[in-house]
PDB file of N, CA and C in Angstrom:
ATOM      1  N   LEU A   1     -13.705  -4.664 -19.111  1.00  0.00           N
ATOM      2  CA  LEU A   1     -13.807  -5.947 -19.776  1.00  0.00           C
ATOM      3  C   LEU A   1     -12.883  -5.945 -20.929  1.00  0.00           C
ATOM      4  N   GLU A   2     -12.813  -4.858 -21.702  1.00  0.00           N
ATOM      5  CA  GLU A   2     -11.939  -4.734 -22.872  1.00  0.00           C
ATOM      6  C   GLU A   2     -10.484  -4.988 -22.561  1.00  0.00           C
ATOM      7  N   SER A   3     -10.066  -4.419 -21.439  1.00  0.00           N
ATOM      8  CA  SER A   3      -8.660  -4.605 -21.020  1.00  0.00           C
ATOM      9  C   SER A   3      -8.418  -6.001 -20.789  1.00  0.00           C
ATOM     10  N   TRP A   4      -9.276  -6.796 -20.131  1.00  0.00           N
ATOM     11  CA  TRP A   4      -9.012  -8.137 -19.947  1.00  0.00           C
ATOM     12  C   TRP A   4      -9.110  -8.983 -21.178  1.00  0.00           C
ATOM     13  N   GLU A   5      -9.994  -8.641 -22.053  1.00  0.00           N
ATOM     14  CA  GLU A   5     -10.087  -9.315 -23.369  1.00  0.00           C
ATOM     15  C   GLU A   5      -8.775  -9.165 -24.118  1.00  0.00           C
ATOM     16  N   SER A   6      -8.325  -7.868 -24.204  1.00  0.00           N
ATOM     17  CA  SER A   6      -7.087  -7.603 -24.825  1.00  0.00           C
ATOM     18  C   SER A   6      -5.903  -8.356 -24.253  1.00  0.00           C
ATOM     19  N   ALA A   7      -5.789  -8.334 -22.929  1.00  0.00           N
ATOM     20  CA  ALA A   7      -4.677  -8.983 -22.204  1.00  0.00           C
ATOM     21  C   ALA A   7      -4.699 -10.471 -22.476  1.00  0.00           C
ATOM     22  N   LEU A   8      -5.853 -11.108 -22.240  1.00  0.00           N
ATOM     23  CA  LEU A   8      -5.991 -12.567 -22.452  1.00  0.00           C
ATOM     24  C   LEU A   8      -5.815 -13.018 -23.752  1.00  0.00           C
ATOM     25  N   GLY A   9      -6.271 -12.240 -24.698  1.00  0.00           N
ATOM     26  CA  GLY A   9      -6.067 -12.547 -26.148  1.00  0.00           C
ATOM     27  C   GLY A   9      -4.625 -12.683 -26.495  1.00  0.00           C
ATOM     28  N   ARG A  10      -3.832 -11.785 -25.883  1.00  0.00           N
ATOM     29  CA  ARG A  10      -2.296 -11.898 -26.127  1.00  0.00           C
ATOM     30  C   ARG A  10      -1.752 -13.155 -25.527  1.00  0.00           C
ATOM     31  N   VAL A  11      -2.288 -13.496 -24.268  1.00  0.00           N
ATOM     32  CA  VAL A  11      -1.783 -14.736 -23.669  1.00  0.00           C
ATOM     33  C   VAL A  11      -2.157 -15.929 -24.428  1.00  0.00           C
ATOM     34  N   PHE A  12      -3.260 -15.941 -24.986  1.00  0.00           N
ATOM     35  CA  PHE A  12      -3.703 -17.137 -25.726  1.00  0.00           C
ATOM     36  C   PHE A  12      -2.765 -17.315 -27.054  1.00  0.00           C
ATOM     37  N   VAL A  13      -2.485 -16.173 -27.635  1.00  0.00           N
ATOM     38  CA  VAL A  13      -1.543 -16.215 -28.777  1.00  0.00           C
ATOM     39  C   VAL A  13      -0.232 -16.689 -28.428  1.00  0.00           C
ATOM     40  N   LEU A  14       0.289 -16.320 -27.178  1.00  0.00           N
ATOM     41  CA  LEU A  14       1.584 -16.860 -26.701  1.00  0.00           C
ATOM     42  C   LEU A  14       1.503 -18.337 -26.310  1.00  0.00           C
ATOM     43  N   ALA A  15       0.350 -18.673 -25.769  1.00  0.00           N
ATOM     44  CA  ALA A  15       0.161 -20.132 -25.415  1.00  0.00           C
ATOM     45  C   ALA A  15       0.168 -20.960 -26.664  1.00  0.00           C
ATOM     46  N   GLU A  16      -0.453 -20.508 -27.731  1.00  0.00           N
ATOM     47  CA  GLU A  16      -0.345 -21.132 -28.963  1.00  0.00           C
ATOM     48  C   GLU A  16       1.089 -21.210 -29.567  1.00  0.00           C
ATOM     49  N   LEU A  17       1.823 -20.167 -29.518  1.00  0.00           N
ATOM     50  CA  LEU A  17       3.225 -20.083 -29.944  1.00  0.00           C
ATOM     51  C   LEU A  17       4.109 -21.012 -29.143  1.00  0.00           C
ATOM     52  N   SER A  18       3.698 -21.248 -27.860  1.00  0.00           N
ATOM     53  CA  SER A  18       4.536 -22.096 -26.927  1.00  0.00           C
ATOM     54  C   SER A  18       4.611 -23.565 -27.405  1.00  0.00           C
ATOM     55  N   ARG A  19       3.810 -23.872 -28.292  1.00  0.00           N
ATOM     56  CA  ARG A  19       3.737 -25.319 -28.781  1.00  0.00           C
ATOM     57  C   ARG A  19       5.000 -25.515 -29.633  1.00  0.00           C
ATOM     58  N   THR A  20       5.496 -24.365 -30.301  1.00  0.00           N
ATOM     59  CA  THR A  20       6.689 -24.576 -31.237  1.00  0.00           C
ATOM     60  C   THR A  20       7.856 -23.664 -30.683  1.00  0.00           C
ATOM     61  N   LEU A  21       7.658 -22.815 -29.783  1.00  0.00           N
ATOM     62  CA  LEU A  21       8.708 -21.999 -29.188  1.00  0.00           C
ATOM     63  C   LEU A  21       8.922 -22.237 -27.785  1.00  0.00           C
ATOM     64  N   PRO A  22      10.167 -21.964 -27.321  1.00  0.00           N
ATOM     65  CA  PRO A  22      10.357 -22.369 -25.905  1.00  0.00           C
ATOM     66  C   PRO A  22       9.917 -21.183 -24.869  1.00  0.00           C
ATOM     67  N   ILE A  23       8.584 -20.995 -24.816  1.00  0.00           N
ATOM     68  CA  ILE A  23       7.979 -20.074 -24.006  1.00  0.00           C
ATOM     69  C   ILE A  23       7.535 -20.771 -22.685  1.00  0.00           C
ATOM     70  N   ARG A  24       8.030 -20.445 -21.596  1.00  0.00           N
ATOM     71  CA  ARG A  24       7.757 -21.020 -20.257  1.00  0.00           C
ATOM     72  C   ARG A  24       6.782 -20.356 -19.423  1.00  0.00           C
ATOM     73  N   SER A  25       6.683 -19.026 -19.609  1.00  0.00           N
ATOM     74  CA  SER A  25       5.814 -18.197 -18.774  1.00  0.00           C
ATOM     75  C   SER A  25       5.436 -16.910 -19.488  1.00  0.00           C
ATOM     76  N   VAL A  26       4.463 -16.295 -18.869  1.00  0.00           N
ATOM     77  CA  VAL A  26       3.982 -14.995 -19.388  1.00  0.00           C
ATOM     78  C   VAL A  26       3.794 -14.153 -18.145  1.00  0.00           C
ATOM     79  N   LYS A  27       4.327 -12.948 -18.155  1.00  0.00           N
ATOM     80  CA  LYS A  27       4.041 -12.048 -17.043  1.00  0.00           C
ATOM     81  C   LYS A  27       3.306 -10.853 -17.498  1.00  0.00           C
ATOM     82  N   MET A  28       2.324 -10.468 -16.662  1.00  0.00           N
ATOM     83  CA  MET A  28       1.374  -9.370 -17.033  1.00  0.00           C
ATOM     84  C   MET A  28       1.263  -8.444 -15.750  1.00  0.00           C
ATOM     85  N   ASP A  29       1.456  -7.125 -16.038  1.00  0.00           N
ATOM     86  CA  ASP A  29       1.424  -6.107 -14.972  1.00  0.00           C
ATOM     87  C   ASP A  29       0.063  -5.515 -15.058  1.00  0.00           C
ATOM     88  N   ILE A  30      -0.831  -5.919 -14.233  1.00  0.00           N
ATOM     89  CA  ILE A  30      -2.321  -5.440 -14.335  1.00  0.00           C
ATOM     90  C   ILE A  30      -2.245  -4.021 -14.046  1.00  0.00           C
ATOM     91  N   GLU A  31      -1.533  -3.471 -13.072  1.00  0.00           N
ATOM     92  CA  GLU A  31      -1.538  -1.994 -12.739  1.00  0.00           C
ATOM     93  C   GLU A  31      -1.075  -1.256 -13.987  1.00  0.00           C
ATOM     94  N   MET A  32      -0.079  -1.582 -14.736  1.00  0.00           N
ATOM     95  CA  MET A  32       0.427  -0.917 -15.781  1.00  0.00           C
ATOM     96  C   MET A  32      -0.667  -1.052 -16.922  1.00  0.00           C
ATOM     97  N   MET A  33      -1.271  -2.084 -17.160  1.00  0.00           N
ATOM     98  CA  MET A  33      -2.176  -2.366 -18.233  1.00  0.00           C
ATOM     99  C   MET A  33      -3.413  -1.506 -18.098  1.00  0.00           C
ATOM    100  N   LEU A  34      -3.782  -1.285 -16.806  1.00  0.00           N
ATOM    101  CA  LEU A  34      -4.952  -0.389 -16.515  1.00  0.00           C
ATOM    102  C   LEU A  34      -4.659   1.034 -16.234  1.00  0.00           C
ATOM    103  N   ASN A  35      -3.416   1.366 -16.437  1.00  0.00           N
ATOM    104  CA  ASN A  35      -2.865   2.746 -16.317  1.00  0.00           C
ATOM    105  C   ASN A  35      -3.041   3.221 -14.774  1.00  0.00           C
ATOM    106  N   LEU A  36      -2.868   2.257 -13.843  1.00  0.00           N
ATOM    107  CA  LEU A  36      -2.828   2.628 -12.472  1.00  0.00           C
ATOM    108  C   LEU A  36      -1.486   2.940 -12.002  1.00  0.00           C
ATOM    109  N   VAL A  37      -1.336   3.547 -10.905  1.00  0.00           N
ATOM    110  CA  VAL A  37      -0.004   3.857 -10.387  1.00  0.00           C
ATOM    111  C   VAL A  37       0.689   2.494  -9.991  1.00  0.00           C
ATOM    112  N   PRO A  38       1.878   2.195 -10.517  1.00  0.00           N
ATOM    113  CA  PRO A  38       2.522   0.974 -10.184  1.00  0.00           C
ATOM    114  C   PRO A  38       2.907   0.927  -8.681  1.00  0.00           C
ATOM    115  N   CYS A  39       3.287  -0.289  -8.295  1.00  0.00           N
ATOM    116  CA  CYS A  39       3.680  -0.476  -6.835  1.00  0.00           C
ATOM    117  C   CYS A  39       4.849   0.539  -6.489  1.00  0.00           C
ATOM    118  N   VAL A  40       4.585   1.138  -5.376  1.00  0.00           N
ATOM    119  CA  VAL A  40       5.698   2.036  -4.837  1.00  0.00           C
ATOM    120  C   VAL A  40       5.967   1.663  -3.317  1.00  0.00           C
ATOM    121  N   CYS A  41       5.860   0.305  -3.056  1.00  0.00           N
ATOM    122  CA  CYS A  41       6.166  -0.230  -1.667  1.00  0.00           C
ATOM    123  C   CYS A  41       7.557   0.157  -1.352  1.00  0.00           C
ATOM    124  N   GLU A  42       7.928  -0.051  -0.186  1.00  0.00           N
ATOM    125  CA  GLU A  42       9.232   0.219   0.310  1.00  0.00           C
ATOM    126  C   GLU A  42      10.366  -0.544  -0.573  1.00  0.00           C
ATOM    127  N   GLU A  43      10.101  -1.786  -0.846  1.00  0.00           N
ATOM    128  CA  GLU A  43      11.096  -2.598  -1.508  1.00  0.00           C
ATOM    129  C   GLU A  43      11.247  -2.118  -2.945  1.00  0.00           C
ATOM    130  N   CYS A  44      10.093  -1.973  -3.656  1.00  0.00           N
ATOM    131  CA  CYS A  44      10.155  -1.581  -5.066  1.00  0.00           C
ATOM    132  C   CYS A  44      10.772  -0.134  -5.273  1.00  0.00           C
ATOM    133  N   PHE A  45      10.205   0.735  -4.435  1.00  0.00           N
ATOM    134  CA  PHE A  45      10.665   2.216  -4.511  1.00  0.00           C
ATOM    135  C   PHE A  45      12.099   2.232  -4.050  1.00  0.00           C
ATOM    136  N   GLY A  46      12.428   1.678  -2.920  1.00  0.00           N
ATOM    137  CA  GLY A  46      13.786   1.723  -2.442  1.00  0.00           C
ATOM    138  C   GLY A  46      14.814   1.194  -3.340  1.00  0.00           C
ATOM    139  N   SER A  47      14.539   0.013  -3.896  1.00  0.00           N
ATOM    140  CA  SER A  47      15.464  -0.622  -4.786  1.00  0.00           C
ATOM    141  C   SER A  47      15.654   0.214  -6.130  1.00  0.00           C
ATOM    142  N   HIS A  48      14.646   0.901  -6.519  1.00  0.00           N
ATOM    143  CA  HIS A  48      14.716   1.766  -7.664  1.00  0.00           C
ATOM    144  C   HIS A  48      15.691   2.902  -7.398  1.00  0.00           C
ATOM    145  N   VAL A  49      15.473   3.491  -6.255  1.00  0.00           N
ATOM    146  CA  VAL A  49      16.322   4.671  -5.834  1.00  0.00           C
ATOM    147  C   VAL A  49      17.729   4.183  -5.782  1.00  0.00           C
ATOM    148  N   ALA A  50      17.968   3.021  -5.152  1.00  0.00           N
ATOM    149  CA  ALA A  50      19.259   2.567  -4.883  1.00  0.00           C
ATOM    150  C   ALA A  50      19.951   2.290  -6.332  1.00  0.00           C
ATOM    151  N   ALA A  51      19.228   1.643  -7.160  1.00  0.00           N
ATOM    152  CA  ALA A  51      19.834   1.203  -8.560  1.00  0.00           C
ATOM    153  C   ALA A  51      20.106   2.464  -9.306  1.00  0.00           C
ATOM    154  N   ARG A  52      19.483   3.601  -9.045  1.00  0.00           N
ATOM    155  CA  ARG A  52      19.783   4.790  -9.865  1.00  0.00           C
ATOM    156  C   ARG A  52      20.954   5.513  -9.039  1.00  0.00           C
ATOM    157  N   GLY A  53      21.421   5.023  -7.982  1.00  0.00           N
ATOM    158  CA  GLY A  53      22.512   5.684  -7.217  1.00  0.00           C
ATOM    159  C   GLY A  53      22.145   7.058  -6.531  1.00  0.00           C
ATOM    160  N   GLN A  54      20.764   7.095  -6.316  1.00  0.00           N
ATOM    161  CA  GLN A  54      20.332   8.388  -5.696  1.00  0.00           C
ATOM    162  C   GLN A  54      20.172   8.298  -4.217  1.00  0.00           C
ATOM    163  N   LYS A  55      20.369   9.334  -3.577  1.00  0.00           N
ATOM    164  CA  LYS A  55      20.166   9.436  -2.070  1.00  0.00           C
ATOM    165  C   LYS A  55      18.966  10.323  -1.767  1.00  0.00           C
ATOM    166  N   LEU A  56      18.112   9.918  -1.024  1.00  0.00           N
ATOM    167  CA  LEU A  56      16.996  10.748  -0.664  1.00  0.00           C
ATOM    168  C   LEU A  56      17.306  11.594   0.465  1.00  0.00           C
ATOM    169  N   PRO A  57      17.035  12.994   0.419  1.00  0.00           N
ATOM    170  CA  PRO A  57      17.360  13.836   1.530  1.00  0.00           C
ATOM    171  C   PRO A  57      16.453  13.578   2.752  1.00  0.00           C
ATOM    172  N   ALA A  58      15.269  13.044   2.531  1.00  0.00           N
ATOM    173  CA  ALA A  58      14.423  12.522   3.496  1.00  0.00           C
ATOM    174  C   ALA A  58      13.535  11.473   3.021  1.00  0.00           C
ATOM    175  N   PRO A  59      12.996  10.650   3.849  1.00  0.00           N
ATOM    176  CA  PRO A  59      12.080   9.611   3.454  1.00  0.00           C
ATOM    177  C   PRO A  59      10.886  10.159   2.663  1.00  0.00           C
ATOM    178  N   VAL A  60      10.486   9.473   1.638  1.00  0.00           N
ATOM    179  CA  VAL A  60       9.341   9.961   0.879  1.00  0.00           C
ATOM    180  C   VAL A  60       8.234   9.150   1.257  1.00  0.00           C
ATOM    181  N   PRO A  61       7.190   9.743   1.702  1.00  0.00           N
ATOM    182  CA  PRO A  61       5.953   8.963   2.195  1.00  0.00           C
ATOM    183  C   PRO A  61       5.327   8.271   0.967  1.00  0.00           C
ATOM    184  N   PRO A  62       4.752   7.028   1.214  1.00  0.00           N
ATOM    185  CA  PRO A  62       4.136   6.267   0.202  1.00  0.00           C
ATOM    186  C   PRO A  62       3.291   7.039  -0.708  1.00  0.00           C
ATOM    187  N   ALA A  63       2.429   7.858  -0.178  1.00  0.00           N
ATOM    188  CA  ALA A  63       1.450   8.662  -1.080  1.00  0.00           C
ATOM    189  C   ALA A  63       2.007   9.600  -1.962  1.00  0.00           C
ATOM    190  N   GLN A  64       3.369  10.004  -1.718  1.00  0.00           N
ATOM    191  CA  GLN A  64       4.073  10.894  -2.486  1.00  0.00           C
ATOM    192  C   GLN A  64       5.079  10.314  -3.435  1.00  0.00           C
ATOM    193  N   ARG A  65       5.301   8.975  -3.351  1.00  0.00           N
ATOM    194  CA  ARG A  65       6.363   8.350  -4.136  1.00  0.00           C
ATOM    195  C   ARG A  65       6.182   8.476  -5.630  1.00  0.00           C
ATOM    196  N   TRP A  66       4.984   8.249  -6.143  1.00  0.00           N
ATOM    197  CA  TRP A  66       4.761   8.329  -7.632  1.00  0.00           C
ATOM    198  C   TRP A  66       5.086   9.683  -8.097  1.00  0.00           C
ATOM    199  N   ALA A  67       4.563  10.719  -7.369  1.00  0.00           N
ATOM    200  CA  ALA A  67       4.870  12.145  -7.745  1.00  0.00           C
ATOM    201  C   ALA A  67       6.337  12.411  -7.811  1.00  0.00           C
ATOM    202  N   TRP A  68       7.089  11.809  -6.817  1.00  0.00           N
ATOM    203  CA  TRP A  68       8.509  12.085  -6.722  1.00  0.00           C
ATOM    204  C   TRP A  68       9.241  11.459  -7.958  1.00  0.00           C
ATOM    205  N   ILE A  69       8.817  10.185  -8.347  1.00  0.00           N
ATOM    206  CA  ILE A  69       9.290   9.560  -9.469  1.00  0.00           C
ATOM    207  C   ILE A  69       9.058  10.395 -10.717  1.00  0.00           C
ATOM    208  N   GLN A  70       7.911  10.919 -10.856  1.00  0.00           N
ATOM    209  CA  GLN A  70       7.518  11.733 -11.942  1.00  0.00           C
ATOM    210  C   GLN A  70       8.353  12.999 -12.043  1.00  0.00           C
ATOM    211  N   GLU A  71       8.480  13.645 -10.901  1.00  0.00           N
ATOM    212  CA  GLU A  71       9.413  14.795 -10.756  1.00  0.00           C
ATOM    213  C   GLU A  71      10.798  14.584 -11.225  1.00  0.00           C
ATOM    214  N   GLN A  72      11.307  13.456 -10.921  1.00  0.00           N
ATOM    215  CA  GLN A  72      12.664  13.002 -11.368  1.00  0.00           C
ATOM    216  C   GLN A  72      12.782  12.520 -12.733  1.00  0.00           C
ATOM    217  N   GLY A  73      11.656  12.559 -13.455  1.00  0.00           N
ATOM    218  CA  GLY A  73      11.600  12.092 -14.871  1.00  0.00           C
ATOM    219  C   GLY A  73      11.840  10.586 -15.061  1.00  0.00           C
ATOM    220  N   GLY A  74      11.555   9.842 -14.048  1.00  0.00           N
ATOM    221  CA  GLY A  74      11.854   8.496 -14.020  1.00  0.00           C
ATOM    222  C   GLY A  74      10.648   7.494 -14.319  1.00  0.00           C
ATOM    223  N   GLU A  75       9.541   7.905 -14.910  1.00  0.00           N
ATOM    224  CA  GLU A  75       8.500   6.927 -15.059  1.00  0.00           C
ATOM    225  C   GLU A  75       8.926   5.764 -15.867  1.00  0.00           C
ATOM    226  N   ALA A  76       9.562   5.999 -17.015  1.00  0.00           N
ATOM    227  CA  ALA A  76      10.025   4.801 -17.820  1.00  0.00           C
ATOM    228  C   ALA A  76      11.041   3.993 -17.169  1.00  0.00           C
ATOM    229  N   ALA A  77      12.006   4.545 -16.432  1.00  0.00           N
ATOM    230  CA  ALA A  77      13.104   3.865 -15.796  1.00  0.00           C
ATOM    231  C   ALA A  77      12.352   3.051 -14.724  1.00  0.00           C
ATOM    232  N   TYR A  78      11.434   3.589 -13.916  1.00  0.00           N
ATOM    233  CA  TYR A  78      10.772   2.892 -12.947  1.00  0.00           C
ATOM    234  C   TYR A  78       9.956   1.706 -13.365  1.00  0.00           C
ATOM    235  N   GLY A  79       9.309   1.848 -14.527  1.00  0.00           N
ATOM    236  CA  GLY A  79       8.578   0.770 -15.123  1.00  0.00           C
ATOM    237  C   GLY A  79       9.578  -0.344 -15.597  1.00  0.00           C
ATOM    238  N   LEU A  80      10.721   0.045 -16.155  1.00  0.00           N
ATOM    239  CA  LEU A  80      11.736  -0.949 -16.494  1.00  0.00           C
ATOM    240  C   LEU A  80      12.231  -1.613 -15.347  1.00  0.00           C
ATOM    241  N   HIS A  81      12.458  -0.890 -14.149  1.00  0.00           N
ATOM    242  CA  HIS A  81      12.971  -1.498 -12.971  1.00  0.00           C
ATOM    243  C   HIS A  81      12.059  -2.589 -12.482  1.00  0.00           C
ATOM    244  N   LEU A  82      10.800  -2.194 -12.399  1.00  0.00           N
ATOM    245  CA  LEU A  82       9.740  -3.175 -12.002  1.00  0.00           C
ATOM    246  C   LEU A  82       9.755  -4.494 -12.836  1.00  0.00           C
ATOM    247  N   GLU A  83       9.784  -4.279 -14.160  1.00  0.00           N
ATOM    248  CA  GLU A  83       9.890  -5.304 -15.119  1.00  0.00           C
ATOM    249  C   GLU A  83      11.057  -6.210 -14.864  1.00  0.00           C
ATOM    250  N   GLU A  84      12.245  -5.646 -14.551  1.00  0.00           N
ATOM    251  CA  GLU A  84      13.424  -6.453 -14.268  1.00  0.00           C
ATOM    252  C   GLU A  84      13.208  -7.283 -12.962  1.00  0.00           C
ATOM    253  N   ARG A  85      12.710  -6.546 -12.006  1.00  0.00           N
ATOM    254  CA  ARG A  85      12.400  -7.251 -10.683  1.00  0.00           C
ATOM    255  C   ARG A  85      11.491  -8.407 -10.885  1.00  0.00           C
ATOM    256  N   MET A  86      10.401  -8.205 -11.769  1.00  0.00           N
ATOM    257  CA  MET A  86       9.509  -9.296 -12.024  1.00  0.00           C
ATOM    258  C   MET A  86      10.181 -10.393 -12.848  1.00  0.00           C
ATOM    259  N   GLY A  87      11.014  -9.980 -13.699  1.00  0.00           N
ATOM    260  CA  GLY A  87      11.764 -11.123 -14.489  1.00  0.00           C
ATOM    261  C   GLY A  87      12.700 -11.974 -13.542  1.00  0.00           C
ATOM    262  N   ARG A  88      13.266 -11.362 -12.609  1.00  0.00           N
ATOM    263  CA  ARG A  88      14.118 -12.108 -11.624  1.00  0.00           C
ATOM    264  C   ARG A  88      13.230 -13.126 -10.878  1.00  0.00           C
ATOM    265  N   VAL A  89      12.068 -12.612 -10.462  1.00  0.00           N
ATOM    266  CA  VAL A  89      11.276 -13.441  -9.595  1.00  0.00           C
ATOM    267  C   VAL A  89      10.753 -14.689 -10.504  1.00  0.00           C
ATOM    268  N   VAL A  90      10.445 -14.400 -11.722  1.00  0.00           N
ATOM    269  CA  VAL A  90       9.985 -15.503 -12.658  1.00  0.00           C
ATOM    270  C   VAL A  90      11.110 -16.598 -12.851  1.00  0.00           C
ATOM    271  N   GLN A  91      12.297 -16.081 -12.914  1.00  0.00           N
ATOM    272  CA  GLN A  91      13.422 -16.974 -13.210  1.00  0.00           C
ATOM    273  C   GLN A  91      13.817 -17.844 -11.915  1.00  0.00           C
ATOM    274  N   GLU A  92      13.349 -17.377 -10.819  1.00  0.00           N
ATOM    275  CA  GLU A  92      13.741 -18.201  -9.522  1.00  0.00           C
ATOM    276  C   GLU A  92      12.957 -19.405  -9.421  1.00  0.00           C
TER     277      GLU A  92
END
């Protein structure tokens, strides 16, 4: 409950600010807020690997993808990649 109150509190602040600032939307990544493993579906994981210019020697099973990202030292880069993907979706 505290996580929701914290998240929604920020949304209400932004909603109030949108009265005077050009704020059109707010995006929240619930998985990241709750410290859960972020999405590692084929699209998200594959686009991250491609964006980094990496080639996988063999397919990485979904259950092992987050560990692979961590081994590559890419947690922050992966989070940023997901944020950018979400930003593009919001803009469409």
